[in-house]
Amino acid sequence: MPLNSSTSSTTAPPTSSAPATDPANLKMSQNGHLDRIGARPLVRRGSSSQGSEGFTVVPGKVSGMDYIRDPKLFKGMAFSLEERQTMGIHGLLPPRIKTQEEMAEHSMRNLRRFDDPLNKYMYMADLSERNEKLFYKVLSENTEELMPIVYTPTVGLACQKFGLAFKRPKGLFITIHDKGHVYEVLKNWPEQDVRCIVVTDGERILGLGDLGAQGMGIPVGKLSLNTAIAGIPPSQTLPITLDVGTNRQELLDDIDYIGLRHKRVTGQQYDDFIDEFMQAVVRRYGQNTLIQFEDFGNHNAFRFLEKYRNKYCTFNDDIQGTASVALAGVLAALKATNTKLSDHTFLFQGAGEAALGIANLIGMAMEKREGIPYQEAIKKVWLKDSRGLIVKDRPEGGISDHKAPFAHEHAPMADLGDIVKELKPTVLIGAAAIPNVFTPEIIKDMASFNKAPIIFALSNPTSKAECTAEQAYVHSDGRAVFASGSPFPTYSGVWQGL
């Protein structure tokens, strides 16, 4: 059935009354018909086909112990007396009946007993595996405190320790050896109405590099925030790791590593695997299911974005998501400094996914907001990569198609400090995961020719940040407008600003 069929057309799965060997059913499978196309099927409240929050369960289909064991159904001590007696779990819980508010307050008191962020992460992970409703209540009501725990910077350490701390699987692991059967693996996921997928191949986890299958912490953490902040039902989210191996030898030698123990598969075999995955998602969950790419290597991230953006409901968070947030920060800095985008010269430390995404969006914003043609706008944007300042005809080479628009006429330069002195940027943005590269001297130079220097240290986790908030404020005499990719302790000094 073609993808542009009427939204009233659906292909229903075979009913239980038809045997698996029915030729009609076999023909449907062999023809590769979609499980769903167009409008999603109506699922009435009370249907046992959906295990999601907000749907009741058909009596007799679920035992009382299921309410104790299933984190989607478990309510802790919040089960009423009537519920306990009706479900047959009376006596299996302490006699006190608590409200969700009381249990959330109890959870926060328990969590705050820990000093180590990784222990806090493990507590939250355990809570999500015991009581899903309570986990999201706690997370949504304490987002500012818990976001650095369930996501960056703590999630980076959790990914590094993922194998050691592994208890219970979350999400779906699809390996390169499943090639040819990706759709069948997707069908093993118990939820039928997935709307949002976050997928990684673990090649570039934050600023930590190749973590292979242990990068699963990123999709899990990102989707937890999607539910807590955006209100997406957790049953409609699916974290996926595409395991094609890892090139990090220490993981291959690690007795606790959970992924495939071989080097990364690349080339046509890898591309065919990704193609099959994308097609399988649409066949299983529909054309409108969001597929969010997360922490793929630079060389693949740009390719896949261009390849799939007009065929699937997809976007790359590292290129597009980071750019959107960073541009929002730049626009906020414009208000603080009472300036326009065109008043500024931008210098990026880094020219990877994040830096190029932000640079492109700045050019687009300058065109849309101030009427400056894009080609003119990006002349105010400079990038430095591992080989130095990106300029035309650079002897060191290394200028890809994505970097080429930012290769301006200038003599080659290698040192960031010298580049800052030469270009005198008003905005300095770090996105290359090189810690402490914004030295005191560079920050002082920025402050010497800017009344309110704009300094963004965006690399994650905190250990990879270009500088700390305190360093930016102290070395700029309190005049810097600072933003970071991970939270820093509150600076107690006074911003001198404008």
CSV table of C-alpha atoms in Angstrom, one decimal:
chain,number,residue,atom,x,y,z
A,1,MET,CA,0.0,0.0,0.0
A,2,PRO,CA,1.6,3.4,-0.9
A,3,LEU,CA,2.4,5.9,1.8
A,4,ASN,CA,0.2,8.6,0.3
A,5,SER,CA,-3.0,6.5,0.7
A,6,SER,CA,-6.1,8.0,2.3
A,7,THR,CA,-5.8,8.5,6.1
A,8,SER,CA,-8.9,6.4,6.4
A,9,SER,CA,-7.0,3.3,5.1
A,10,THR,CA,-5.4,1.0,7.7
A,11,THR,CA,-3.9,-2.4,7.6
A,12,ALA,CA,-5.1,-4.2,10.6
A,13,PRO,CA,-3.0,-7.0,12.1
A,14,PRO,CA,-4.5,-10.5,11.8
A,15,THR,CA,-6.9,-11.3,14.6
A,16,SER,CA,-6.2,-14.1,17.1
A,17,SER,CA,-8.9,-16.2,15.3
A,18,ALA,CA,-6.8,-16.5,12.2
A,19,PRO,CA,-4.0,-19.1,12.5
A,20,ALA,CA,-0.4,-18.0,12.0
A,21,THR,CA,-0.1,-20.3,9.0
A,22,ASP,CA,-3.1,-18.7,7.2
A,23,PRO,CA,-1.8,-18.1,3.6
A,24,ALA,CA,-3.5,-14.7,3.7
A,25,ASN,CA,-1.5,-13.7,6.7
A,26,LEU,CA,1.7,-15.1,5.2
A,27,LYS,CA,1.1,-13.1,2.0
A,28,MET,CA,0.6,-9.9,4.0
A,29,SER,CA,3.9,-10.4,5.8
A,30,GLN,CA,5.8,-11.3,2.6
A,31,ASN,CA,4.4,-8.3,0.8
A,32,GLY,CA,5.8,-6.1,3.6
A,33,HIS,CA,2.5,-4.2,4.2
A,34,LEU,CA,2.6,-1.5,6.8
A,35,ASP,CA,1.3,-2.2,10.3
A,36,ARG,CA,-0.1,1.3,10.3
A,37,ILE,CA,-0.6,4.0,7.7
A,38,GLY,CA,-2.3,7.3,8.0
A,39,ALA,CA,-4.6,7.8,11.0
A,40,ARG,CA,-3.7,5.9,14.1
A,41,PRO,CA,-6.4,3.4,15.3
A,42,LEU,CA,-8.8,4.4,17.9
A,43,VAL,CA,-8.1,2.6,21.2
A,44,ARG,CA,-11.0,2.9,23.6
A,45,ARG,CA,-10.4,3.4,27.3
A,46,GLY,CA,-10.3,0.1,29.1
A,47,SER,CA,-8.6,-1.7,26.2
A,48,SER,CA,-5.8,-4.1,27.3
A,49,SER,CA,-4.0,-3.5,24.0
A,50,GLN,CA,-2.3,-0.4,25.5
A,51,GLY,CA,-0.2,-0.6,28.6
A,52,SER,CA,0.1,3.2,28.8
A,53,GLU,CA,-0.7,5.5,31.6
A,54,GLY,CA,-4.3,6.7,31.4
A,55,PHE,CA,-5.7,3.5,30.1
A,56,THR,CA,-7.5,1.1,32.4
A,57,VAL,CA,-6.9,-2.7,32.3
A,58,VAL,CA,-9.5,-5.3,31.5
A,59,PRO,CA,-10.5,-7.2,34.7
A,60,GLY,CA,-9.2,-10.7,34.8
A,61,LYS,CA,-6.3,-9.9,32.4
A,62,VAL,CA,-4.0,-8.6,35.1
A,63,SER,CA,-3.5,-10.3,38.5
A,64,GLY,CA,-3.1,-8.4,41.7
A,65,MET,CA,0.7,-9.2,41.8
A,66,ASP,CA,1.0,-7.5,38.4
A,67,TYR,CA,0.0,-4.3,40.1
A,68,ILE,CA,2.9,-4.8,42.5
A,69,ARG,CA,5.5,-5.9,40.0
A,70,ASP,CA,4.7,-3.7,37.0
A,71,PRO,CA,6.2,-0.2,37.4
A,72,LYS,CA,3.5,1.2,35.0
A,73,LEU,CA,0.8,-0.1,37.4
A,74,PHE,CA,2.4,0.1,40.8
A,75,LYS,CA,1.3,3.0,42.9
A,76,GLY,CA,3.3,2.2,46.1
A,77,MET,CA,1.4,2.9,49.2
A,78,ALA,CA,-1.0,5.1,47.3
A,79,PHE,CA,-3.4,2.2,46.6
A,80,SER,CA,-6.7,2.9,48.4
A,81,LEU,CA,-8.2,0.3,50.7
A,82,GLU,CA,-10.9,-0.5,48.1
A,83,GLU,CA,-8.2,-1.0,45.4
A,84,ARG,CA,-6.2,-3.3,47.7
A,85,GLN,CA,-9.2,-5.5,48.4
A,86,THR,CA,-10.5,-5.5,44.9
A,87,MET,CA,-7.1,-6.4,43.3
A,88,GLY,CA,-6.3,-9.0,45.9
A,89,ILE,CA,-3.2,-7.2,47.2
A,90,HIS,CA,-4.6,-6.3,50.7
A,91,GLY,CA,-2.0,-7.3,53.2
A,92,LEU,CA,0.8,-7.2,50.6
A,93,LEU,CA,1.4,-3.5,51.4
A,94,PRO,CA,1.9,-1.8,54.8
A,95,PRO,CA,-1.5,-0.6,56.2
A,96,ARG,CA,-0.8,3.1,55.8
A,97,ILE,CA,-2.2,4.8,52.7
A,98,LYS,CA,-0.2,7.7,51.4
A,99,THR,CA,-0.9,10.3,48.8
A,100,GLN,CA,1.3,10.7,45.8
A,101,GLU,CA,2.5,14.1,47.3
A,102,GLU,CA,3.6,12.3,50.4
A,103,MET,CA,5.5,9.7,48.5
A,104,ALA,CA,7.1,12.3,46.2
A,105,GLU,CA,8.3,14.2,49.3
A,106,HIS,CA,9.6,10.9,50.8
A,107,SER,CA,11.5,10.2,47.5
A,108,MET,CA,13.2,13.6,47.5
A,109,ARG,CA,14.3,13.2,51.1
A,110,ASN,CA,15.8,9.8,50.2
A,111,LEU,CA,17.5,11.2,47.1
A,112,ARG,CA,19.0,14.2,49.0
A,113,ARG,CA,20.8,11.9,51.4
A,114,PHE,CA,23.3,11.1,48.6
A,115,ASP,CA,26.2,13.4,47.9
A,116,ASP,CA,27.5,11.6,44.9
A,117,PRO,CA,25.6,12.6,41.7
A,118,LEU,CA,26.0,9.0,40.3
A,119,ASN,CA,24.3,7.6,43.4
A,120,LYS,CA,21.5,10.1,42.8
A,121,TYR,CA,21.2,8.9,39.2
A,122,MET,CA,21.0,5.3,40.4
A,123,TYR,CA,18.3,6.2,42.8
A,124,MET,CA,16.2,7.8,40.1
A,125,ALA,CA,16.8,4.9,37.8
A,126,ASP,CA,15.7,2.5,40.5
A,127,LEU,CA,12.6,4.6,41.1
A,128,SER,CA,11.6,4.5,37.4
A,129,GLU,CA,11.9,0.8,37.5
A,130,ARG,CA,9.7,0.5,40.6
A,131,ASN,CA,7.0,3.2,40.3
A,132,GLU,CA,6.9,5.0,36.9
A,133,LYS,CA,4.1,7.5,37.9
A,134,LEU,CA,6.0,8.5,41.0
A,135,PHE,CA,9.3,8.9,39.0
A,136,TYR,CA,7.7,11.3,36.6
A,137,LYS,CA,5.9,13.2,39.3
A,138,VAL,CA,9.2,13.7,41.2
A,139,LEU,CA,11.1,14.6,38.0
A,140,SER,CA,8.5,17.1,36.7
A,141,GLU,CA,8.1,18.9,40.0
A,142,ASN,CA,11.8,19.1,40.7
A,143,THR,CA,13.2,19.5,37.2
A,144,GLU,CA,15.7,22.2,37.9
A,145,GLU,CA,17.3,20.1,40.7
A,146,LEU,CA,17.1,16.7,38.9
A,147,MET,CA,17.8,17.6,35.3
A,148,PRO,CA,21.6,17.6,35.9
A,149,ILE,CA,21.1,14.1,37.5
A,150,VAL,CA,19.0,12.3,34.9
A,151,TYR,CA,20.8,14.0,32.0
A,152,THR,CA,24.0,15.9,31.5
A,153,PRO,CA,26.4,16.1,33.2
A,154,THR,CA,25.7,13.0,35.4
A,155,VAL,CA,24.4,10.9,32.5
A,156,GLY,CA,27.9,11.0,30.9
A,157,LEU,CA,29.4,9.2,33.9
A,158,ALA,CA,26.4,6.9,34.0
A,159,CYS,CA,27.1,5.9,30.4
A,160,GLN,CA,30.8,5.2,31.2
A,161,LYS,CA,29.7,3.0,34.1
A,162,PHE,CA,26.7,1.6,32.3
A,163,GLY,CA,27.9,-2.0,32.1
A,164,LEU,CA,29.0,-2.1,35.8
A,165,ALA,CA,25.8,-0.7,37.0
A,166,PHE,CA,23.5,-2.6,34.6
A,167,LYS,CA,20.5,-4.1,36.4
A,168,ARG,CA,17.5,-4.1,34.1
A,169,PRO,CA,17.2,-3.4,30.4
A,170,LYS,CA,15.6,-0.2,29.2
A,171,GLY,CA,14.8,0.6,25.6
A,172,LEU,CA,15.6,-1.5,22.6
A,173,PHE,CA,19.1,-2.8,21.5
A,174,ILE,CA,19.3,-3.5,17.8
A,175,THR,CA,22.6,-4.8,16.5
A,176,ILE,CA,24.3,-5.0,13.1
A,177,HIS,CA,23.8,-8.7,13.3
A,178,ASP,CA,20.0,-8.1,13.3
A,179,LYS,CA,20.3,-6.7,9.8
A,180,GLY,CA,17.6,-8.2,7.6
A,181,HIS,CA,15.4,-8.7,10.7
A,182,VAL,CA,15.2,-5.2,12.2
A,183,TYR,CA,11.4,-5.1,11.8
A,184,GLU,CA,11.0,-8.3,13.8
A,185,VAL,CA,13.1,-6.9,16.6
A,186,LEU,CA,11.0,-3.7,16.7
A,187,LYS,CA,7.9,-5.9,17.0
A,188,ASN,CA,9.3,-7.2,20.3
A,189,TRP,CA,8.8,-3.8,21.9
A,190,PRO,CA,5.5,-4.2,23.9
A,191,GLU,CA,4.0,-0.8,23.2
A,192,GLN,CA,1.9,-0.4,20.1
A,193,ASP,CA,1.6,3.4,19.8
A,194,VAL,CA,5.1,4.8,19.8
A,195,ARG,CA,5.3,8.4,18.7
A,196,CYS,CA,8.8,9.5,19.6
A,197,ILE,CA,12.0,7.6,19.2
A,198,VAL,CA,15.5,8.7,20.3
A,199,VAL,CA,18.2,6.6,18.6
A,200,THR,CA,22.0,6.6,18.9
A,201,ASP,CA,24.8,4.4,17.7
A,202,GLY,CA,27.0,5.5,20.6
A,203,GLU,CA,29.8,6.8,18.5
A,204,ARG,CA,30.0,10.3,20.0
A,205,ILE,CA,28.4,10.4,23.4
A,206,LEU,CA,28.5,14.0,24.7
A,207,GLY,CA,32.2,15.0,24.7
A,208,LEU,CA,33.2,11.5,25.8
A,209,GLY,CA,33.6,9.9,22.4
A,210,ASP,CA,32.8,6.3,21.4
A,211,LEU,CA,30.9,4.5,24.2
A,212,GLY,CA,29.2,1.9,22.0
A,213,ALA,CA,26.1,0.2,23.4
A,214,GLN,CA,26.7,2.0,26.7
A,215,GLY,CA,25.4,5.2,25.1
A,216,MET,CA,21.9,3.9,25.8
A,217,GLY,CA,21.8,6.3,28.8
A,218,ILE,CA,21.4,9.2,26.4
A,219,PRO,CA,18.2,8.1,24.7
A,220,VAL,CA,16.7,7.0,28.1
A,221,GLY,CA,17.6,10.3,29.8
A,222,LYS,CA,16.4,12.5,26.9
A,223,LEU,CA,13.1,10.7,26.7
A,224,SER,CA,12.6,11.0,30.4
A,225,LEU,CA,12.9,14.8,30.1
A,226,ASN,CA,10.5,14.7,27.1
A,227,THR,CA,7.9,13.2,29.3
A,228,ALA,CA,8.6,15.3,32.4
A,229,ILE,CA,8.8,18.6,30.6
A,230,ALA,CA,6.8,18.2,27.4
A,231,GLY,CA,4.2,15.7,28.8
A,232,ILE,CA,4.7,13.0,26.2
A,233,PRO,CA,3.2,9.8,27.6
A,234,PRO,CA,6.2,7.4,28.4
A,235,SER,CA,4.4,4.6,26.6
A,236,GLN,CA,4.7,6.6,23.4
A,237,THR,CA,8.5,7.0,23.7
A,238,LEU,CA,11.1,4.4,22.7
A,239,PRO,CA,14.9,4.7,23.4
A,240,ILE,CA,17.0,2.7,20.9
A,241,THR,CA,20.7,1.9,20.6
A,242,LEU,CA,21.9,0.7,17.2
A,243,ASP,CA,25.0,-1.4,18.2
A,244,VAL,CA,27.4,-1.7,15.4
A,245,GLY,CA,30.5,-2.3,17.6
A,246,THR,CA,32.9,0.2,19.2
A,247,ASN,CA,36.4,1.4,18.3
A,248,ARG,CA,37.3,2.0,21.9
A,249,GLN,CA,39.7,-0.7,22.9
A,250,GLU,CA,39.2,-0.3,26.7
A,251,LEU,CA,35.5,-1.1,26.2
A,252,LEU,CA,36.3,-4.2,24.1
A,253,ASP,CA,38.6,-5.3,26.9
A,254,ASP,CA,36.2,-4.4,29.7
A,255,ILE,CA,34.7,-7.5,31.3
A,256,ASP,CA,31.5,-5.6,32.1
A,257,TYR,CA,30.9,-4.1,28.6
A,258,ILE,CA,27.4,-4.9,27.4
A,259,GLY,CA,27.7,-4.4,23.7
A,260,LEU,CA,29.2,-6.2,20.7
A,261,ARG,CA,32.8,-7.0,21.1
A,262,HIS,CA,34.2,-6.0,17.7
A,263,LYS,CA,35.3,-2.9,15.9
A,264,ARG,CA,32.6,-0.7,14.4
A,265,VAL,CA,31.0,-1.9,11.1
A,266,THR,CA,31.2,0.9,8.6
A,267,GLY,CA,30.6,1.5,4.9
A,268,GLN,CA,27.7,0.2,2.8
A,269,GLN,CA,26.8,-2.4,5.3
A,270,TYR,CA,26.3,0.2,8.0
A,271,ASP,CA,24.3,2.5,5.6
A,272,ASP,CA,22.1,-0.4,4.6
A,273,PHE,CA,21.5,-1.2,8.3
A,274,ILE,CA,20.4,2.4,9.0
A,275,ASP,CA,18.1,2.4,5.9
A,276,GLU,CA,16.5,-0.8,7.1
A,277,PHE,CA,16.0,0.7,10.6
A,278,MET,CA,14.3,3.8,9.2
A,279,GLN,CA,12.0,1.8,7.0
A,280,ALA,CA,11.1,-0.6,9.8
A,281,VAL,CA,10.1,2.2,12.1
A,282,VAL,CA,7.7,3.6,9.5
A,283,ARG,CA,6.3,0.2,8.8
A,284,ARG,CA,5.8,-0.5,12.5
A,285,TYR,CA,4.7,2.8,13.9
A,286,GLY,CA,3.7,5.0,11.0
A,287,GLN,CA,5.1,7.8,8.9
A,288,ASN,CA,4.5,10.5,11.5
A,289,THR,CA,6.6,8.9,14.2
A,290,LEU,CA,9.5,11.2,15.2
A,291,ILE,CA,13.0,9.7,14.9
A,292,GLN,CA,15.5,11.8,16.7
A,293,PHE,CA,19.1,11.1,16.0
A,294,GLU,CA,21.4,11.6,19.0
A,295,ASP,CA,25.2,11.5,19.4
A,296,PHE,CA,26.1,9.9,16.0
A,297,GLY,CA,29.6,10.7,14.8
A,298,ASN,CA,30.1,13.9,12.8
A,299,HIS,CA,30.7,12.2,9.5
A,300,ASN,CA,27.4,10.3,9.8
A,301,ALA,CA,25.3,12.9,11.4
A,302,PHE,CA,25.4,15.4,8.6
A,303,ARG,CA,24.9,12.7,5.9
A,304,PHE,CA,21.9,11.2,7.6
A,305,LEU,CA,20.3,14.6,8.2
A,306,GLU,CA,20.5,15.4,4.5
A,307,LYS,CA,19.5,11.9,3.5
A,308,TYR,CA,16.4,11.5,5.6
A,309,ARG,CA,15.1,15.0,6.5
A,310,ASN,CA,12.7,15.1,3.5
A,311,LYS,CA,11.6,11.5,3.7
A,312,TYR,CA,11.0,10.9,7.4
A,313,CYS,CA,9.8,12.8,10.4
A,314,THR,CA,13.3,13.2,11.8
A,315,PHE,CA,15.8,15.7,13.1
A,316,ASN,CA,19.3,15.6,14.5
A,317,ASP,CA,19.4,16.9,18.1
A,318,ASP,CA,23.2,17.7,18.1
A,319,ILE,CA,23.0,19.8,14.9
A,320,GLN,CA,19.5,21.3,15.0
A,321,GLY,CA,18.4,21.0,18.7
A,322,THR,CA,21.7,22.4,20.1
A,323,ALA,CA,21.6,25.2,17.5
A,324,SER,CA,18.1,26.2,18.5
A,325,VAL,CA,18.9,26.4,22.2
A,326,ALA,CA,22.2,28.2,21.6
A,327,LEU,CA,20.6,30.8,19.3
A,328,ALA,CA,18.0,31.4,22.0
A,329,GLY,CA,20.9,32.1,24.4
A,330,VAL,CA,22.4,34.5,21.9
A,331,LEU,CA,19.1,36.3,21.4
A,332,ALA,CA,18.8,36.6,25.2
A,333,ALA,CA,22.4,38.0,25.3
A,334,LEU,CA,21.4,40.6,22.7
A,335,LYS,CA,18.7,41.9,25.1
A,336,ALA,CA,21.2,42.0,27.9
A,337,THR,CA,23.7,44.0,25.8
A,338,ASN,CA,21.1,46.0,23.9
A,339,THR,CA,22.6,45.0,20.5
A,340,LYS,CA,21.7,43.3,17.2
A,341,LEU,CA,23.0,40.1,15.7
A,342,SER,CA,24.7,42.1,13.0
A,343,ASP,CA,26.6,44.1,15.6
A,344,HIS,CA,28.6,41.0,16.6
A,345,THR,CA,31.5,38.9,15.3
A,346,PHE,CA,31.2,35.3,16.2
A,347,LEU,CA,34.1,32.9,16.8
A,348,PHE,CA,33.6,29.2,17.4
A,349,GLN,CA,36.1,26.9,19.1
A,350,GLY,CA,35.1,23.8,17.2
A,351,ALA,CA,33.6,23.0,13.8
A,352,GLY,CA,31.7,19.8,14.5
A,353,GLU,CA,27.9,19.1,14.5
A,354,ALA,CA,27.0,21.5,17.2
A,355,ALA,CA,29.2,24.4,16.1
A,356,LEU,CA,28.2,24.2,12.4
A,357,GLY,CA,24.5,23.9,13.4
A,358,ILE,CA,24.7,27.0,15.5
A,359,ALA,CA,26.7,28.9,13.0
A,360,ASN,CA,24.2,28.1,10.2
A,361,LEU,CA,21.3,29.1,12.4
A,362,ILE,CA,22.9,32.4,13.3
A,363,GLY,CA,23.2,33.2,9.6
A,364,MET,CA,19.6,32.3,9.0
A,365,ALA,CA,18.4,34.3,12.0
A,366,MET,CA,20.4,37.4,10.8
A,367,GLU,CA,18.7,37.1,7.4
A,368,LYS,CA,15.2,36.6,8.8
A,369,ARG,CA,15.4,39.2,11.6
A,370,GLU,CA,17.6,41.9,10.1
A,371,GLY,CA,17.3,41.4,6.4
A,372,ILE,CA,21.0,40.6,5.8
A,373,PRO,CA,21.5,38.1,3.0
A,374,TYR,CA,22.7,34.7,4.4
A,375,GLN,CA,26.0,34.8,2.4
A,376,GLU,CA,26.8,38.3,3.9
A,377,ALA,CA,25.6,37.2,7.4
A,378,ILE,CA,28.0,34.3,7.7
A,379,LYS,CA,31.0,36.5,6.9
A,380,LYS,CA,30.6,37.6,10.6
A,381,VAL,CA,31.0,33.9,11.7
A,382,TRP,CA,34.4,32.3,12.1
A,383,LEU,CA,35.2,28.8,13.1
A,384,LYS,CA,38.4,27.1,14.4
A,385,ASP,CA,38.8,23.3,14.2
A,386,SER,CA,41.7,21.0,15.2
A,387,ARG,CA,43.8,22.3,12.3
A,388,GLY,CA,43.3,26.0,13.1
A,389,LEU,CA,41.2,28.9,11.8
A,390,ILE,CA,39.0,27.8,8.9
A,391,VAL,CA,40.1,30.0,6.0
A,392,LYS,CA,40.1,29.7,2.2
A,393,ASP,CA,42.9,27.6,0.7
A,394,ARG,CA,44.1,26.5,4.1
A,395,PRO,CA,47.4,24.6,3.6
A,396,GLU,CA,46.4,22.1,6.3
A,397,GLY,CA,43.3,21.2,4.4
A,398,GLY,CA,40.5,19.4,6.2
A,399,ILE,CA,37.7,21.8,5.0
A,400,SER,CA,34.6,19.7,4.4
A,401,ASP,CA,31.6,20.8,2.4
A,402,HIS,CA,29.8,21.8,5.6
A,403,LYS,CA,32.7,23.9,6.7
A,404,ALA,CA,33.4,25.5,3.3
A,405,PRO,CA,30.8,28.4,3.6
A,406,PHE,CA,32.7,29.6,6.7
A,407,ALA,CA,36.1,29.6,5.0
A,408,HIS,CA,36.8,33.3,4.7
A,409,GLU,CA,39.8,35.2,3.2
A,410,HIS,CA,42.4,35.3,5.9
A,411,ALA,CA,45.9,34.2,6.7
A,412,PRO,CA,46.0,30.7,8.4
A,413,MET,CA,46.2,30.8,12.2
A,414,ALA,CA,46.5,27.9,14.6
A,415,ASP,CA,46.4,29.2,18.2
A,416,LEU,CA,43.0,30.2,19.7
A,417,GLY,CA,44.5,33.0,21.8
A,418,ASP,CA,46.1,34.5,18.7
A,419,ILE,CA,42.9,34.2,16.8
A,420,VAL,CA,41.0,36.0,19.5
A,421,LYS,CA,43.5,38.9,19.5
A,422,GLU,CA,43.4,39.1,15.7
A,423,LEU,CA,39.6,38.9,15.1
A,424,LYS,CA,38.5,40.6,18.3
A,425,PRO,CA,35.2,38.6,18.5
A,426,THR,CA,32.3,39.9,20.5
A,427,VAL,CA,30.9,36.4,20.9
A,428,LEU,CA,33.1,33.3,21.8
A,429,ILE,CA,31.4,29.9,21.6
A,430,GLY,CA,33.0,26.6,22.6
A,431,ALA,CA,31.6,23.3,21.3
A,432,ALA,CA,34.6,21.0,20.8
A,433,ALA,CA,34.8,19.3,24.2
A,434,ILE,CA,38.3,20.6,24.9
A,435,PRO,CA,38.3,21.5,28.6
A,436,ASN,CA,39.7,24.8,29.9
A,437,VAL,CA,40.6,26.0,26.4
A,438,PHE,CA,39.1,29.4,27.3
A,439,THR,CA,42.1,30.4,29.3
A,440,PRO,CA,42.2,33.4,31.7
A,441,GLU,CA,44.2,35.3,29.1
A,442,ILE,CA,41.6,34.7,26.4
A,443,ILE,CA,38.8,35.7,28.7
A,444,LYS,CA,40.7,38.9,29.7
A,445,ASP,CA,41.3,39.7,26.1
A,446,MET,CA,37.6,39.3,25.3
A,447,ALA,CA,36.9,41.7,28.2
A,448,SER,CA,39.5,44.2,27.0
A,449,PHE,CA,37.8,44.9,23.7
A,450,ASN,CA,34.2,44.2,24.7
A,451,LYS,CA,32.2,46.0,27.4
A,452,ALA,CA,30.1,42.9,27.9
A,453,PRO,CA,31.8,39.9,26.2
A,454,ILE,CA,29.5,37.0,25.4
A,455,ILE,CA,31.1,33.7,26.3
A,456,PHE,CA,29.3,30.4,25.8
A,457,ALA,CA,31.1,27.2,27.1
A,458,LEU,CA,28.7,24.6,25.6
A,459,SER,CA,30.6,21.4,25.8
A,460,ASN,CA,29.3,18.5,27.9
A,461,PRO,CA,29.7,17.1,30.4
A,462,THR,CA,31.0,19.7,32.9
A,463,SER,CA,34.5,18.1,32.8
A,464,LYS,CA,34.7,19.0,29.1
A,465,ALA,CA,33.6,22.6,29.5
A,466,GLU,CA,35.8,25.3,27.9
A,467,CYS,CA,35.7,27.3,31.2
A,468,THR,CA,33.6,27.5,34.3
A,469,ALA,CA,31.0,30.3,35.0
A,470,GLU,CA,33.3,31.6,37.8
A,471,GLN,CA,36.3,31.8,35.6
A,472,ALA,CA,34.3,33.7,32.9
A,473,TYR,CA,33.0,36.2,35.5
A,474,VAL,CA,36.2,36.6,37.5
A,475,HIS,CA,38.6,37.1,34.5
A,476,SER,CA,36.1,39.5,32.8
A,477,ASP,CA,35.7,41.6,36.0
A,478,GLY,CA,32.2,40.4,36.3
A,479,ARG,CA,31.2,41.8,32.8
A,480,ALA,CA,30.8,38.5,30.8
A,481,VAL,CA,27.4,37.3,29.6
A,482,PHE,CA,27.9,33.6,30.2
A,483,ALA,CA,26.0,30.4,29.2
A,484,SER,CA,27.0,26.8,29.4
A,485,GLY,CA,25.9,23.4,28.2
A,486,SER,CA,25.9,21.9,31.8
A,487,PRO,CA,25.0,23.7,35.0
A,488,PHE,CA,27.6,25.3,37.2
A,489,PRO,CA,27.3,26.4,40.9
A,490,THR,CA,25.7,29.8,41.3
A,491,TYR,CA,28.3,32.6,41.1
A,492,SER,CA,28.0,34.8,44.2
A,493,GLY,CA,29.7,37.8,42.6
A,494,VAL,CA,28.0,40.8,41.0
A,495,TRP,CA,27.6,41.1,37.3
A,496,GLN,CA,28.9,44.4,36.2
A,497,GLY,CA,27.5,44.2,32.6
A,498,LEU,CA,26.4,47.4,31.1
